[in-house]
Every structure is written in C-alpha cells, then in structure tokens.
Amino acid sequence: MSKLEVIRAPAHTHDAEELLRINAPLVAEWLVEFLRDEMIRRRGFHRAVVGLSGGVDSSVTAFLCARALGAENVWGIRMPYRTSSVESLEHAQLVIDQLGIHSRTIDITPAVDGYLQYEPDADGRRRGNVMARMRMIVLFDLSAKLNALPVGTGNKTERLFGYFTWHADDSPPINPLGDLFKTQVWQLARYLGVPEVIVSKPASADLIVGQTDEDDLGISYHLADQILYFLLRGYRVEQIEEMGYPREKILLVKGRLESTHWKRHLPTTAMLSTTSINDYYLRPVDY
Amino acid sequence: MKIRVVAVQFKPRKGDVEHNLDRVTDALRQVVEDNVPADVVVFPETISSGYFLEGGVREAARTREQILEALAQRYQPFARQEPLDVVLGFYELWRGKYYNSALYLTLSAEPEACRIVHTHRKFFLPTYGVFQEKRFVARGRNIEVFQTRFGVATVLICEDVWHSITGAIAALKGAEVFFVIAASPGRGFHGENVDNVMKWQQLLCNMAEEHGVWVVNASLVGFEGGKGFVGQSMVVNPFGQIVVSAPLMKEAMITATIDTEEIAIARANAPLLADLEAGLADLLIEMQEIAAEQHARDRQ
C-alpha cells in the first residue's frame, strides 16, 4: 500500500511570535494620524509635551509626536530624581538630539523630598508612586504653560499588569501606545529609528538603582506578551499550558491581570439615580 | 446603462449635524462645479454625526424629512439642470424610535422635485466588543430593493453585508447596484493592510462576484475616541474586482462609471444567482426547518 504524505498543522506556540508581529510602517502611519486627529482636530492642540525617561516607550512616543506635529511642536521633558541613573538622562538626550525637539530638564528631587521628609519611612513602592505623581504635576503644569497636550507613554503590557502608578503614568488624555504590547513597541521603535541602545537595554522603571521590569514582574516581556495574547482572547489556563507555556508563568500573568482591573477604570461612584454618569448618562469622550 | 458614481469619505465633526451636512454640501458643490462625473454621490454610515455617539444619538438623530429639507435647501445655490442622487447615512428618528439609517435622495434644481427615493434601516446591529448599537438604536426589519433612475438598487449598512444572506436577498429581489455604506474602526495590524480593510475587500468582492452586481461602498474616516475609521471606500465590478479605491484614513472622493450591461456578462460566466433562484424553494424549506427546530429547542 502506498502511503500518503501527512501534513501537520503547526502547534499554537510556533505561531505566537508571529501573531504579535506588527506591520510597523502601517502602525506608525496609523498612530501619526491618531495623534493629528485626536490632538489637532478634536482638541485643538498643536503642541505636545512628553516625559522622556530614556526608555523605549517615551522615546517611541516622542518620535511619533515629532512625525505627527513637527519637531518644533514637541517638548521632551526630562524629570530625574536624585537616584535616577545618569544613563537614563543621556538616553533621553539622544532622543532630543536626534529629533531636534525642544527640551526641559526639571529635577524633581526637591519637590519629592520636600514631601517625603514628613514620611521618612516610606518604602520603595510609596516613594516610586510619589515620584510618578510629581512627574505628572510637572508635565501637566508645563503643558498649561506651553498650551500643549501631555501625551501618555504607557504600553498594553504594563497596563494589563497594573505596572504603573494609578492617576500618574496613565493620566495624560491621549495615549498612542496603550494597545501595543511591549514587544510590539520594540518592533515599532526599531522601525522608527529609536537609538538601538535604548531599544535593546533591559526595560526599567528606574525608581530603584539597578531595577529591571522583568526582575520585578518575574517574567520576560516576550513570554508575558504571548501568554497575555491568549488570555485576552479567552483561552483557559489548561489550553495555554497545552501549547507549551509553563503553568506557573501563566498563573503569574493571570494573577496580575485579574487583580488590577480596577486600575484600568475611573474611580467607582455610588449610583443613586437613573441618570448616573457613565451608567445611564452615556456620552463618548469626544462628543 | 452607464451610471457615474462617486463615493466620498470625510471626517465628520462629532455630533454636529449642521456642520456635517454643510460638508456633504461642500462635496456636492465640488462635484457640480468641478464637473466630477456623477449621477449618484454616496456618503458613509453616520456621516451626519460620526459613529460612536452612545446616548448622543438622542441629540443627533433627525427625521428623514429634516435631512431632505436641509440638503435640498443647501443644494439650490449651485444646483445643476440634471438631477443628482445622494446616498448618506444618519441617525434617524422614525415613529418614536432611533435607527441607524441610510437615505437615497434625488436632488433637483426644482426644490419641490427633491425627494426621498428610499430609506434603509440597518438590519444587523453590531453589539459586541467596541460596538454597542443595540443599546442605542432599534433594528430595521427589511432588506429592500427600489427603482432608481438607473435601474434597481439596494442600500445596505456595514454589518448588513457581513452576513452573505442579506446580499443574496437583495440580489434575488433584483438589485443590480448595491450601495454599501460603512463605518469600520481599524483593528489588526500584522498584515499588509489593516485586517478589517482586507476583510472588507474580501466581503465586497465576494458579494459582487457571487451575485454579479456592482458594489459602491463609502466608508467613514477619522478618529473617534482613539478608534480610527479606515475609509478605503471602493467600487467593485460584477466580476468581483475593485475598480477604484480611496486611500486609508484620508479624506477623498473616488469616481467610476459603472456599466450595468456588464452584469449579464458576469452572470453568464458565473451563473450563481440563477443557481440560487433554482434552488430557492428547497433552501426556503431548509431555513424554515432550522427556524422551527431552533424555536422548539429554545422552548425546552
């Protein structure tokens, strides 16, 4: 008996990297149009302020803003604290120099320490939150001075992990990167020409010396993004495990995702009427 | 019969119906004054207000008579001798309910000759993921065809054509030209174009080819609360080929002269509509059985 050739469908895991791949030129074109439409047409702002940390997210955001609005309409704001690494400042400067955008450097140390002197026992998490919120005070105030709009830099992975300070990093009124996983931001960064030293360095919130996101989170972004991809689509833990992902990593990602839904919402309001805002009285943000 | 069709895509100002009707008028003025070849000018779904209105539908909805009156009045200063037909999408107030509707109008240099030819109320209301239509508008109940100056046509809105059965019904009823208006927020960015643009191309080409009909599509552009409408309006011939296409995201107008004589050629090459007509009685029984079974099953 002659046997037929058997052609097998590849396993899910082999596709995962491919599924997270983006058409970077198309995404860039889309996000440039998003910035122009949401800033100029909808809100009447021609200028942007971006907090530049020296990391990849804020660098990509600055590159997109410069494309959308012109470098002369973008302000890159460096806001170091005394423990911030010198490298972060230098990397932010690389972006400023490469794009030719305006820049300001505001040392937030006196402001942060001015408060923390009353709370000397604050742990690292509290200190980090105070710094993040102070940066937003600076960014929003400078935006008022410059008649500019603060542009957010948070990516989808950190939003899903709740790996940000509530009402700080997430507070700018528009955000071009919020639906891109971290590994997709890297792809976009390389297409846009963000300096390789910024794209390839380990991601860090730079709140504690030597800290990296992946150490903090206990998982690499590559793995986290793939697991998130399947969890968000509704796959069960067992199904994802069958694809070859380690169970403890799936549970870690699921745990972070499910314990941080509140961080992705506005504050909870007690409903008392049939005209409760955002429950009954429903109008879109741009109405 | 040759029909000169134009599809226009522009970014409406959210909730500002007067402004958006002014922009519709601007496009019509351009067509008339610049002699853009046009018998029918097609505008996208909800061009009068923008798509994502939530409860704002209550404020933006108009009656079809109000839309006719507003456009007939605006059209007069530059009206041409020959009538001009217009298809456009709007949130409609009709008999005490709100709808996502499309109007087919004929505009004329004689104000009293301006008239409503047909109204289509969206049959399939997407209510999943980013879409919430069933919360805010009622569903239309008909897939109708109607006589135009150029032959039999139908108007369908967005998800209406994601179900191949609506196209089949319109074709069986005799429509030869399908005006399909849409508002499609872009999602899926790993391919050569945005996923739903490619899906739309596939859908409209399949529909045109399966039934041997012309498809004229106008698709919304502009970002609304971070959701960007893709545009890329297109005209598809009865062989399932795109003959002209507007750019992604950008405001533009496209024009094509469509020849209804090509319908017979396409249908002779691929007589799928005739096959469907021949099998219709059996299919109907199948459908009735399915409906009866579902009805009985859901009663258990």
GROMACS .gro file of C-alpha atoms in nm, chain B:
model
  300
  288MET     CA    1  -2.695   5.179  -1.880
  289LYS     CA    2  -2.393   5.366  -1.759
  290ILE     CA    3  -2.402   5.521  -1.412
  291ARG     CA    4  -2.144   5.767  -1.289
  292VAL     CA    5  -2.093   5.702  -0.920
  293VAL     CA    6  -1.893   5.894  -0.662
  294ALA     CA    7  -1.804   5.779  -0.310
  295VAL     CA    8  -1.694   6.042  -0.061
  296GLN     CA    9  -1.511   5.984   0.267
  297PHE     CA   10  -1.459   6.269   0.510
  298LYS     CA   11  -1.416   6.311   0.884
  299PRO     CA   12  -1.742   6.433   1.038
  300ARG     CA   13  -1.740   6.663   1.340
  301LYS     CA   14  -1.877   6.466   1.633
  302GLY     CA   15  -2.246   6.531   1.694
  303ASP     CA   16  -2.252   6.849   1.483
  304VAL     CA   17  -2.519   6.763   1.226
  305GLU     CA   18  -2.544   7.110   1.071
  306HIS     CA   19  -2.169   7.127   1.013
  307ASN     CA   20  -2.158   6.778   0.867
  308LEU     CA   21  -2.447   6.849   0.630
  309ASP     CA   22  -2.252   7.158   0.524
  310ARG     CA   23  -1.958   6.932   0.444
  311VAL     CA   24  -2.183   6.695   0.250
  312THR     CA   25  -2.296   7.004   0.059
  313ASP     CA   26  -1.935   7.112   0.000
  314ALA     CA   27  -1.865   6.775  -0.160
  315LEU     CA   28  -2.176   6.804  -0.379
  316ARG     CA   29  -2.071   7.156  -0.478
  317GLN     CA   30  -1.727   7.024  -0.575
  318VAL     CA   31  -1.891   6.752  -0.784
  319VAL     CA   32  -2.112   7.003  -0.965
  320GLU     CA   33  -1.866   7.291  -1.004
  321ASP     CA   34  -1.565   7.078  -1.097
  322ASN     CA   35  -1.770   6.852  -1.326
  323VAL     CA   36  -1.676   6.538  -1.139
  324PRO     CA   37  -1.864   6.268  -1.334
  325ALA     CA   38  -2.160   6.190  -1.108
  326ASP     CA   39  -2.513   6.058  -1.120
  327VAL     CA   40  -2.506   5.926  -0.763
  328VAL     CA   41  -2.288   6.055  -0.477
  329VAL     CA   42  -2.251   5.817  -0.181
  330PHE     CA   43  -2.151   5.917   0.173
  331PRO     CA   44  -2.062   5.683   0.460
  332GLU     CA   45  -2.264   5.547   0.750
  333THR     CA   46  -2.349   5.813   1.015
  334ILE     CA   47  -2.180   6.088   0.815
  335SER     CA   48  -2.424   6.337   0.971
  336SER     CA   49  -2.282   6.293   1.321
  337GLY     CA   50  -1.993   6.049   1.349
  338TYR     CA   51  -2.048   5.688   1.452
  339PHE     CA   52  -1.977   5.643   1.824
  340LEU     CA   53  -2.240   5.863   1.989
  341GLU     CA   54  -2.371   5.637   2.266
  342GLY     CA   55  -2.662   5.828   2.422
  343GLY     CA   56  -2.582   6.122   2.196
  344VAL     CA   57  -2.796   5.951   1.932
  345ARG     CA   58  -3.089   6.123   2.104
  346GLU     CA   59  -2.949   6.465   2.021
  347ALA     CA   60  -2.805   6.388   1.676
  348ALA     CA   61  -3.098   6.193   1.531
  349ARG     CA   62  -3.306   6.364   1.263
  350THR     CA   63  -3.613   6.264   1.067
  351ARG     CA   64  -3.555   6.178   0.704
  352GLU     CA   65  -3.770   6.475   0.606
  353GLN     CA   66  -3.536   6.705   0.801
  354ILE     CA   67  -3.234   6.564   0.616
  355LEU     CA   68  -3.407   6.601   0.279
  356GLU     CA   69  -3.512   6.958   0.355
  357ALA     CA   70  -3.166   7.057   0.483
  358LEU     CA   71  -2.988   6.915   0.177
  359ALA     CA   72  -3.246   7.035  -0.077
  360GLN     CA   73  -3.209   7.389   0.061
  361ARG     CA   74  -2.830   7.380   0.071
  362TYR     CA   75  -2.815   7.239  -0.282
  363GLN     CA   76  -3.012   7.516  -0.455
  364PRO     CA   77  -2.737   7.784  -0.493
  365PHE     CA   78  -2.528   7.557  -0.717
  366ALA     CA   79  -2.791   7.311  -0.842
  367ARG     CA   80  -2.733   7.168  -1.189
  368GLN     CA   81  -3.001   7.107  -1.452
  369GLU     CA   82  -2.973   6.730  -1.439
  370PRO     CA   83  -3.089   6.568  -1.110
  371LEU     CA   84  -2.825   6.445  -0.865
  372ASP     CA   85  -2.883   6.142  -0.644
  373VAL     CA   86  -2.732   6.118  -0.298
  374VAL     CA   87  -2.693   5.825  -0.058
  375LEU     CA   88  -2.596   5.903   0.300
  376GLY     CA   89  -2.602   5.753   0.648
  377PHE     CA   90  -2.753   5.924   0.953
  378TYR     CA   91  -2.906   5.851   1.290
  379GLU     CA   92  -3.277   5.864   1.228
  380LEU     CA   93  -3.577   5.940   1.446
  381TRP     CA   94  -3.871   5.750   1.298
  382ARG     CA   95  -4.205   5.680   1.463
  383GLY     CA   96  -4.071   5.731   1.811
  384LYS     CA   97  -3.761   5.517   1.776
  385TYR     CA   98  -3.400   5.575   1.678
  386TYR     CA   99  -3.234   5.392   1.389
  387ASN     CA  100  -2.900   5.374   1.212
  388SER     CA  101  -3.034   5.456   0.866
  389ALA     CA  102  -2.944   5.536   0.508
  390LEU     CA  103  -3.132   5.764   0.272
  391TYR     CA  104  -3.135   5.755  -0.106
  392LEU     CA  105  -3.239   6.103  -0.225
  393THR     CA  106  -3.280   6.276  -0.556
  394LEU     CA  107  -3.179   6.643  -0.551
  395SER     CA  108  -3.304   6.876  -0.816
  396ALA     CA  109  -3.282   7.240  -0.924
  397GLU     CA  110  -3.657   7.249  -0.857
  398PRO     CA  111  -3.687   7.243  -0.476
  399GLU     CA  112  -4.026   7.069  -0.488
  400ALA     CA  113  -3.877   6.794  -0.709
  401CYS     CA  114  -3.623   6.695  -0.441
  402ARG     CA  115  -3.746   6.370  -0.293
  403ILE     CA  116  -3.673   6.067  -0.081
  404VAL     CA  117  -3.645   5.760  -0.301
  405HIS     CA  118  -3.569   5.501  -0.033
  406THR     CA  119  -3.485   5.458   0.335
  407HIS     CA  120  -3.294   5.161   0.468
  408ARG     CA  121  -3.275   5.097   0.841
  409LYS     CA  122  -2.977   4.887   0.945
  410PHE     CA  123  -3.084   4.526   0.988
  411PHE     CA  124  -2.784   4.377   1.169
  412LEU     CA  125  -2.676   4.596   1.463
  413PRO     CA  126  -2.327   4.504   1.590
  414THR     CA  127  -2.329   4.482   1.969
  415TYR     CA  128  -2.005   4.316   2.073
  416GLY     CA  129  -1.657   4.437   2.162
  417VAL     CA  130  -1.629   4.801   2.068
  418PHE     CA  131  -1.981   4.811   1.917
  419GLN     CA  132  -2.293   4.897   2.118
  420GLU     CA  133  -2.561   4.966   1.860
  421LYS     CA  134  -2.844   4.762   2.015
  422ARG     CA  135  -2.819   4.975   2.329
  423PHE     CA  136  -2.894   5.293   2.140
  424VAL     CA  137  -3.086   5.220   1.821
  425ALA     CA  138  -3.365   4.989   1.705
  426ARG     CA  139  -3.322   4.730   1.431
  427GLY     CA  140  -3.466   4.771   1.085
  428ARG     CA  141  -3.679   4.481   0.964
  429ASN     CA  142  -3.639   4.482   0.586
  430ILE     CA  143  -3.391   4.417   0.310
  431GLU     CA  144  -3.550   4.611   0.029
  432VAL     CA  145  -3.470   4.700  -0.328
  433PHE     CA  146  -3.600   5.006  -0.508
  434GLN     CA  147  -3.622   5.161  -0.850
  435THR     CA  148  -3.379   5.442  -0.927
  436ARG     CA  149  -3.341   5.647  -1.245
  437PHE     CA  150  -3.078   5.391  -1.340
  438GLY     CA  151  -3.238   5.060  -1.251
  439VAL     CA  152  -3.294   4.853  -0.940
  440ALA     CA  153  -3.069   4.914  -0.642
  441THR     CA  154  -3.037   4.836  -0.272
  442VAL     CA  155  -2.873   5.011   0.019
  443LEU     CA  156  -2.707   4.811   0.296
  444ILE     CA  157  -2.522   4.934   0.604
  445CYS     CA  158  -2.198   4.786   0.740
  446GLU     CA  159  -2.274   4.462   0.931
  447ASP     CA  160  -2.566   4.405   0.695
  448VAL     CA  161  -2.311   4.284   0.439
  449TRP     CA  162  -2.108   4.074   0.685
  450HIS     CA  163  -2.396   3.828   0.653
  451SER     CA  164  -2.395   3.697   0.299
  452ILE     CA  165  -2.769   3.629   0.320
  453THR     CA  166  -2.862   3.999   0.300
  454GLY     CA  167  -2.675   4.039  -0.028
  455ALA     CA  168  -2.842   3.723  -0.154
  456ILE     CA  169  -3.187   3.857  -0.065
  457ALA     CA  170  -3.123   4.191  -0.236
  458ALA     CA  171  -2.988   4.018  -0.547
  459LEU     CA  172  -3.284   3.776  -0.556
  460LYS     CA  173  -3.516   4.075  -0.533
  461GLY     CA  174  -3.349   4.217  -0.841
  462ALA     CA  175  -3.094   4.473  -0.719
  463GLU     CA  176  -2.813   4.525  -0.968
  464VAL     CA  177  -2.633   4.805  -0.788
  465PHE     CA  178  -2.554   4.773  -0.417
  466PHE     CA  179  -2.480   5.092  -0.227
  467VAL     CA  180  -2.296   4.981   0.085
  468ILE     CA  181  -2.217   5.244   0.344
  469ALA     CA  182  -1.992   5.165   0.637
  470ALA     CA  183  -1.808   5.284   0.946
  471SER     CA  184  -1.532   5.039   1.024
  472PRO     CA  185  -1.286   5.109   1.309
  473GLY     CA  186  -0.941   4.973   1.223
  474ARG     CA  187  -0.804   4.676   1.416
  475GLY     CA  188  -0.540   4.413   1.339
  476PHE     CA  189  -0.207   4.549   1.218
  477HIS     CA  190   0.009   4.249   1.136
  478GLY     CA  191  -0.074   4.212   0.766
  479GLU     CA  192  -0.001   4.421   0.461
  480ASN     CA  193  -0.308   4.635   0.534
  481VAL     CA  194  -0.534   4.676   0.836
  482ASP     CA  195  -0.719   4.347   0.894
  483ASN     CA  196  -1.066   4.486   0.852
  484VAL     CA  197  -0.977   4.670   0.530
  485MET     CA  198  -0.871   4.337   0.382
  486LYS     CA  199  -1.187   4.177   0.521
  487TRP     CA  200  -1.400   4.448   0.361
  488GLN     CA  201  -1.229   4.399   0.026
  489GLN     CA  202  -1.291   4.027   0.053
  490LEU     CA  203  -1.657   4.071   0.156
  491LEU     CA  204  -1.747   4.320  -0.115
  492CYS     CA  205  -1.559   4.138  -0.389
  493ASN     CA  206  -1.723   3.809  -0.290
  494MET     CA  207  -2.068   3.968  -0.280
  495ALA     CA  208  -2.024   4.135  -0.618
  496GLU     CA  209  -1.888   3.821  -0.778
  497GLU     CA  210  -2.136   3.579  -0.624
  498HIS     CA  211  -2.441   3.772  -0.742
  499GLY     CA  212  -2.293   3.952  -1.043
  500VAL     CA  213  -2.370   4.300  -0.912
  501TRP     CA  214  -2.195   4.635  -0.888
  502VAL     CA  215  -2.099   4.746  -0.537
  503VAL     CA  216  -2.042   5.110  -0.448
  504ASN     CA  217  -1.901   5.148  -0.099
  505ALA     CA  218  -1.844   5.466   0.105
  506SER     CA  219  -1.659   5.416   0.432
  507LEU     CA  220  -1.608   5.662   0.716
  508VAL     CA  221  -1.269   5.814   0.810
  509GLY     CA  222  -1.142   5.997   1.118
  510PHE     CA  223  -1.057   5.902   1.475
  511GLU     CA  224  -1.332   5.897   1.735
  512GLY     CA  225  -1.206   5.849   2.090
  513GLY     CA  226  -0.896   5.661   1.974
  514LYS     CA  227  -1.085   5.442   1.730
  515GLY     CA  228  -0.983   5.521   1.373
  516PHE     CA  229  -1.219   5.457   1.085
  517VAL     CA  230  -1.038   5.306   0.789
  518GLY     CA  231  -1.203   5.465   0.487
  519GLN     CA  232  -1.067   5.299   0.173
  520SER     CA  233  -1.407   5.331   0.004
  521MET     CA  234  -1.427   5.129  -0.316
  522VAL     CA  235  -1.623   5.039  -0.626
  523VAL     CA  236  -1.635   4.669  -0.720
  524ASN     CA  237  -1.745   4.533  -1.056
  525PRO     CA  238  -1.971   4.227  -1.111
  526PHE     CA  239  -1.659   4.014  -1.166
  527GLY     CA  240  -1.550   4.083  -0.808
  528GLN     CA  241  -1.271   4.323  -0.898
  529ILE     CA  242  -1.203   4.655  -0.729
  530VAL     CA  243  -1.208   4.922  -1.000
  531VAL     CA  244  -1.120   5.220  -0.780
  532SER     CA  245  -1.033   5.261  -0.415
  533ALA     CA  246  -0.986   5.559  -0.182
  534PRO     CA  247  -0.685   5.588   0.050
  535LEU     CA  248  -0.666   5.453   0.404
  536MET     CA  249  -0.777   5.707   0.669
  537LYS     CA  250  -0.755   6.014   0.443
  538GLU     CA  251  -1.039   6.231   0.321
  539ALA     CA  252  -1.103   6.176  -0.050
  540MET     CA  253  -1.361   6.115  -0.318
  541ILE     CA  254  -1.349   5.840  -0.578
  542THR     CA  255  -1.542   5.819  -0.902
  543ALA     CA  256  -1.618   5.547  -1.154
  544THR     CA  257  -1.852   5.493  -1.443
  545ILE     CA  258  -2.026   5.164  -1.396
  546ASP     CA  259  -2.188   4.978  -1.681
  547THR     CA  260  -2.489   4.766  -1.588
  548GLU     CA  261  -2.452   4.572  -1.916
  549GLU     CA  262  -2.152   4.400  -1.759
  550ILE     CA  263  -2.389   4.235  -1.512
  551ALA     CA  264  -2.523   4.000  -1.779
  552ILE     CA  265  -2.170   3.911  -1.891
  553ALA     CA  266  -2.062   3.836  -1.535
  554ARG     CA  267  -2.374   3.629  -1.464
  555ALA     CA  268  -2.335   3.433  -1.786
  556ASN     CA  269  -1.977   3.349  -1.687
  557ALA     CA  270  -2.072   3.252  -1.332
  558PRO     CA  271  -2.449   3.183  -1.309
  559LEU     CA  272  -2.454   3.155  -0.932
  560LEU     CA  273  -2.755   3.381  -0.888
  561ALA     CA  274  -2.954   3.172  -1.135
  562ASP     CA  275  -2.849   2.858  -0.944
  563LEU     CA  276  -2.963   3.018  -0.621
  564GLU     CA  277  -3.300   3.106  -0.774
  565ALA     CA  278  -3.340   2.749  -0.897
  566GLY     CA  279  -3.267   2.607  -0.552
  567LEU     CA  280  -3.460   2.867  -0.360
  568ALA     CA  281  -3.769   2.661  -0.282
  569ASP     CA  282  -3.558   2.385  -0.125
  570LEU     CA  283  -3.345   2.635   0.063
  571LEU     CA  284  -3.653   2.801   0.200
  572ILE     CA  285  -3.777   2.469   0.339
  573GLU     CA  286  -3.434   2.411   0.493
  574MET     CA  287  -3.447   2.756   0.654
  575GLN     CA  288  -3.799   2.701   0.784
  576GLU     CA  289  -3.692   2.370   0.937
  577ILE     CA  290  -3.396   2.538   1.105
  578ALA     CA  291  -3.616   2.816   1.241
  579ALA     CA  292  -3.876   2.567   1.367
  580GLU     CA  293  -3.609   2.350   1.532
  581GLN     CA  294  -3.446   2.649   1.699
  582HIS     CA  295  -3.782   2.772   1.818
  583ALA     CA  296  -3.867   2.432   1.967
  584ARG     CA  297  -3.520   2.384   2.116
  585ASP     CA  298  -3.520   2.721   2.289
  586ARG     CA  299  -3.861   2.641   2.440
  587GLN     CA  300  -3.718   2.338   2.624
   0.00000   0.00000   0.00000
